[in-house]
PDB file of C-alpha atoms in Angstrom:
ATOM      1  CA  THR A   1       0.000   0.000   0.000  1.00 57.00           C
ATOM      2  CA  LEU A   2       0.965   3.621  -0.356  1.00 54.00           C
ATOM      3  CA  GLN A   3       1.118   4.131   3.396  1.00 57.00           C
ATOM      4  CA  ALA A   4       3.480   1.170   3.833  1.00 56.00           C
ATOM      5  CA  ARG A   5       5.795   2.448   1.060  1.00 56.00           C
ATOM      6  CA  THR A   6       5.845   5.918   2.609  1.00 52.00           C
ATOM      7  CA  HIS A   7       6.776   4.392   5.977  1.00 53.00           C
ATOM      8  CA  GLN A   8       9.561   2.359   4.326  1.00 55.00           C
ATOM      9  CA  ARG A   9      10.980   5.450   2.644  1.00 54.00           C
ATOM     10  CA  ARG A  10      10.819   7.432   5.876  1.00 53.00           C
ATOM     11  CA  SER A  11      12.522   4.710   7.897  1.00 53.00           C
ATOM     12  CA  HIS A  12      15.186   4.354   5.196  1.00 51.00           C
ATOM     13  CA  TYR A  13      15.790   8.133   5.298  1.00 50.00           C
ATOM     14  CA  GLU A  14      16.028   8.093   9.076  1.00 53.00           C
ATOM     15  CA  ARG A  15      18.557   5.250   8.934  1.00 56.00           C
ATOM     16  CA  THR A  16      20.718   6.935   6.302  1.00 55.00           C
ATOM     17  CA  SER A  17      20.556  10.425   7.772  1.00 54.00           C
ATOM     18  CA  SER A  18      22.090   9.240  11.034  1.00 58.00           C
ATOM     19  CA  PHE A  19      24.979   7.607   9.172  1.00 61.00           C
ATOM     20  CA  THR A  20      28.236   8.670  10.820  1.00 69.00           C
ATOM     21  CA  LEU A  21      31.689   9.107   9.385  1.00 68.00           C
ATOM     22  CA  HIS A  22      32.898   6.208  11.520  1.00 69.00           C
ATOM     23  CA  GLN A  23      30.286   3.922   9.954  1.00 72.00           C
ATOM     24  CA  LEU A  24      31.285   5.095   6.478  1.00 68.00           C
ATOM     25  CA  ILE A  25      34.960   4.296   7.077  1.00 68.00           C
ATOM     26  CA  LYS A  26      34.036   0.957   8.626  1.00 70.00           C
ATOM     27  CA  ASN A  27      31.880   0.064   5.609  1.00 68.00           C
ATOM     28  CA  LEU A  28      34.603   1.143   3.153  1.00 65.00           C
ATOM     29  CA  TYR A  29      37.124  -1.005   4.981  1.00 63.00           C
ATOM     30  CA  TYR A  30      34.710  -3.947   5.008  1.00 65.00           C
ATOM     31  CA  LEU A  31      34.081  -3.623   1.274  1.00 61.00           C
ATOM     32  CA  THR A  32      37.766  -3.412   0.432  1.00 59.00           C
ATOM     33  CA  ALA A  33      38.662  -6.266   2.760  1.00 57.00           C
ATOM     34  CA  ASN A  34      36.094  -8.651   1.297  1.00 55.00           C
ATOM     35  CA  LYS A  35      35.981  -7.692  -2.382  1.00 56.00           C
ATOM     36  CA  LYS A  36      38.894  -7.248  -4.717  1.00 56.00           C
ATOM     37  CA  MET A  37      38.645  -4.841  -7.620  1.00 54.00           C
ATOM     38  CA  SER A  38      38.046  -7.278 -10.434  1.00 59.00           C
ATOM     39  CA  THR A  39      37.701  -4.632 -13.149  1.00 68.00           C
ATOM     40  CA  LEU A  40      41.355  -3.621 -12.934  1.00 69.00           C
ATOM     41  CA  THR A  41      43.734  -6.382 -13.889  1.00 76.00           C
ATOM     42  CA  GLY A  42      47.325  -6.864 -14.941  1.00 83.00           C
ATOM     43  CA  ASN A  43      49.505  -3.850 -15.641  1.00 87.00           C
ATOM     44  CA  THR A  44      46.714  -1.341 -15.054  1.00 87.00           C
ATOM     45  CA  ARG A  45      46.102  -2.666 -11.557  1.00 88.00           C
ATOM     46  CA  THR A  46      49.836  -2.652 -10.835  1.00 91.00           C
ATOM     47  CA  ALA A  47      50.222   0.908 -12.123  1.00 92.00           C
ATOM     48  CA  PHE A  48      47.380   2.171  -9.906  1.00 91.00           C
ATOM     49  CA  LEU A  49      48.769   0.309  -6.903  1.00 92.00           C
ATOM     50  CA  ILE A  50      52.216   1.828  -7.442  1.00 94.00           C
ATOM     51  CA  PHE A  51      50.687   5.290  -7.935  1.00 94.00           C
ATOM     52  CA  PHE A  52      48.598   5.224  -4.755  1.00 94.00           C
ATOM     53  CA  SER A  53      51.216   3.538  -2.583  1.00 95.00           C
ATOM     54  CA  SER A  54      54.011   5.884  -3.709  1.00 96.00           C
ATOM     55  CA  HIS A  55      51.917   8.967  -2.976  1.00 95.00           C
ATOM     56  CA  ILE A  56      51.482   8.099   0.699  1.00 96.00           C
ATOM     57  CA  PRO A  57      55.091   8.881   1.689  1.00 95.00           C
ATOM     58  CA  ILE A  58      55.346  11.690  -0.877  1.00 94.00           C
ATOM     59  CA  THR A  59      52.325  13.418   0.640  1.00 94.00           C
ATOM     60  CA  PHE A  60      53.606  13.030   4.197  1.00 94.00           C
ATOM     61  CA  PHE A  61      57.282  13.847   3.624  1.00 94.00           C
ATOM     62  CA  ILE A  62      57.187  16.410   0.805  1.00 94.00           C
ATOM     63  CA  ASP A  63      53.768  18.075   0.659  1.00 93.00           C
ATOM     64  CA  GLY A  64      53.355  17.996   4.431  1.00 94.00           C
ATOM     65  CA  GLN A  65      56.314  20.331   4.857  1.00 94.00           C
ATOM     66  CA  ALA A  66      54.141  23.157   3.564  1.00 93.00           C
ATOM     67  CA  LEU A  67      51.811  22.583   6.509  1.00 92.00           C
ATOM     68  CA  LEU A  68      54.026  21.633   9.447  1.00 91.00           C
ATOM     69  CA  PRO A  69      57.341  23.132  10.600  1.00 90.00           C
ATOM     70  CA  SER A  70      60.395  21.692   8.846  1.00 86.00           C
ATOM     71  CA  TYR A  71      62.138  20.672  12.084  1.00 91.00           C
ATOM     72  CA  LEU A  72      59.521  17.918  12.476  1.00 94.00           C
ATOM     73  CA  TYR A  73      60.799  16.190   9.333  1.00 94.00           C
ATOM     74  CA  PRO A  74      63.898  14.014   8.974  1.00 95.00           C
ATOM     75  CA  SER A  75      66.879  15.402   7.087  1.00 96.00           C
ATOM     76  CA  PHE A  76      66.270  13.223   4.001  1.00 95.00           C
ATOM     77  CA  ALA A  77      62.792  14.765   3.607  1.00 95.00           C
ATOM     78  CA  ARG A  78      64.108  18.300   3.984  1.00 95.00           C
ATOM     79  CA  SER A  79      66.885  17.663   1.464  1.00 96.00           C
ATOM     80  CA  ALA A  80      64.414  16.044  -0.972  1.00 95.00           C
ATOM     81  CA  LEU A  81      62.213  19.148  -0.788  1.00 94.00           C
ATOM     82  CA  LYS A  82      65.257  21.401  -1.279  1.00 94.00           C
ATOM     83  CA  PHE A  83      66.319  19.353  -4.315  1.00 96.00           C
ATOM     84  CA  TYR A  84      62.781  19.585  -5.731  1.00 94.00           C
ATOM     85  CA  THR A  85      62.472  23.342  -5.267  1.00 94.00           C
ATOM     86  CA  ASP A  86      65.996  24.014  -6.593  1.00 94.00           C
ATOM     87  CA  THR A  87      65.462  21.811  -9.641  1.00 95.00           C
ATOM     88  CA  PHE A  88      61.914  22.743 -10.627  1.00 95.00           C
ATOM     89  CA  HIS A  89      61.681  26.263  -9.147  1.00 93.00           C
ATOM     90  CA  ASP A  90      58.234  25.576  -7.673  1.00 92.00           C
ATOM     91  CA  PRO A  91      57.160  28.823  -5.964  1.00 91.00           C
ATOM     92  CA  LEU A  92      54.413  27.125  -3.969  1.00 91.00           C
ATOM     93  CA  MET A  93      56.755  24.752  -2.167  1.00 92.00           C
ATOM     94  CA  THR A  94      59.183  27.476  -1.085  1.00 90.00           C
ATOM     95  CA  SER A  95      58.599  29.344   2.154  1.00 86.00           C
ATOM     96  CA  PRO A  96      56.542  31.323   2.967  1.00 90.00           C
ATOM     97  CA  HIS A  97      53.601  29.258   1.800  1.00 90.00           C
ATOM     98  CA  PRO A  98      50.383  31.091   0.876  1.00 92.00           C
ATOM     99  CA  VAL A  99      47.483  30.479   3.253  1.00 94.00           C
ATOM    100  CA  TRP A 100      45.278  29.090   0.495  1.00 95.00           C
ATOM    101  CA  PHE A 101      48.006  26.592  -0.421  1.00 94.00           C
ATOM    102  CA  ARG A 102      48.414  25.479   3.179  1.00 95.00           C
ATOM    103  CA  SER A 103      44.659  24.898   3.389  1.00 95.00           C
ATOM    104  CA  MET A 104      44.812  22.789   0.222  1.00 95.00           C
ATOM    105  CA  VAL A 105      47.627  20.697   1.718  1.00 95.00           C
ATOM    106  CA  ALA A 106      45.546  20.280   4.881  1.00 95.00           C
ATOM    107  CA  CYS A 107      42.645  19.001   2.771  1.00 95.00           C
ATOM    108  CA  GLU A 108      45.047  16.689   0.989  1.00 94.00           C
ATOM    109  CA  MET A 109      46.181  15.256   4.329  1.00 93.00           C
ATOM    110  CA  LEU A 110      42.628  14.892   5.643  1.00 93.00           C
ATOM    111  CA  PHE A 111      40.925  13.439   2.581  1.00 93.00           C
ATOM    112  CA  GLN A 112      43.414  12.241   0.007  1.00 94.00           C
ATOM    113  CA  VAL A 113      45.797  10.297   2.274  1.00 94.00           C
ATOM    114  CA  PRO A 114      43.030   8.136   3.806  1.00 93.00           C
ATOM    115  CA  PHE A 115      41.769   7.437   0.295  1.00 93.00           C
ATOM    116  CA  PHE A 116      45.264   6.306  -0.728  1.00 94.00           C
ATOM    117  CA  PHE A 117      45.175   3.676   2.033  1.00 94.00           C
ATOM    118  CA  VAL A 118      41.698   2.502   1.008  1.00 92.00           C
ATOM    119  CA  ALA A 119      42.724   2.336  -2.653  1.00 91.00           C
ATOM    120  CA  CYS A 120      45.876   0.352  -1.829  1.00 92.00           C
ATOM    121  CA  ARG A 121      43.820  -2.047   0.252  1.00 90.00           C
ATOM    122  CA  ALA A 122      41.326  -2.508  -2.577  1.00 87.00           C
ATOM    123  CA  LEU A 123      44.005  -3.012  -5.219  1.00 86.00           C
ATOM    124  CA  TYR A 124      46.288  -5.328  -3.263  1.00 84.00           C
TER     125      TYR A 124
END
């Protein structure tokens, strides 16, 4: 009946509207732990896995230096950033960093890095 369908929709909305971020992460982990990505195979799968897994340390050790003080990073990370900025003359990665750029790096750390871990888990 129409009343029963309306009640089902309402209860579904109530269930999904109270969905928390913790539940979302838990469900993503469950999906990646139990299902492998079957659409990506062979060299394509390997290329994506290398891309995502290599960007985890790059994001922490290189991009993160725009957000956090440099003394928090090991000397190899500081020298890698110096080599990068000297070689490619990237004005964004040299101090002082613009506020908008620091906010973008913060978003990268908050959203992109967790996705890299999920993607590596799904592709492995």
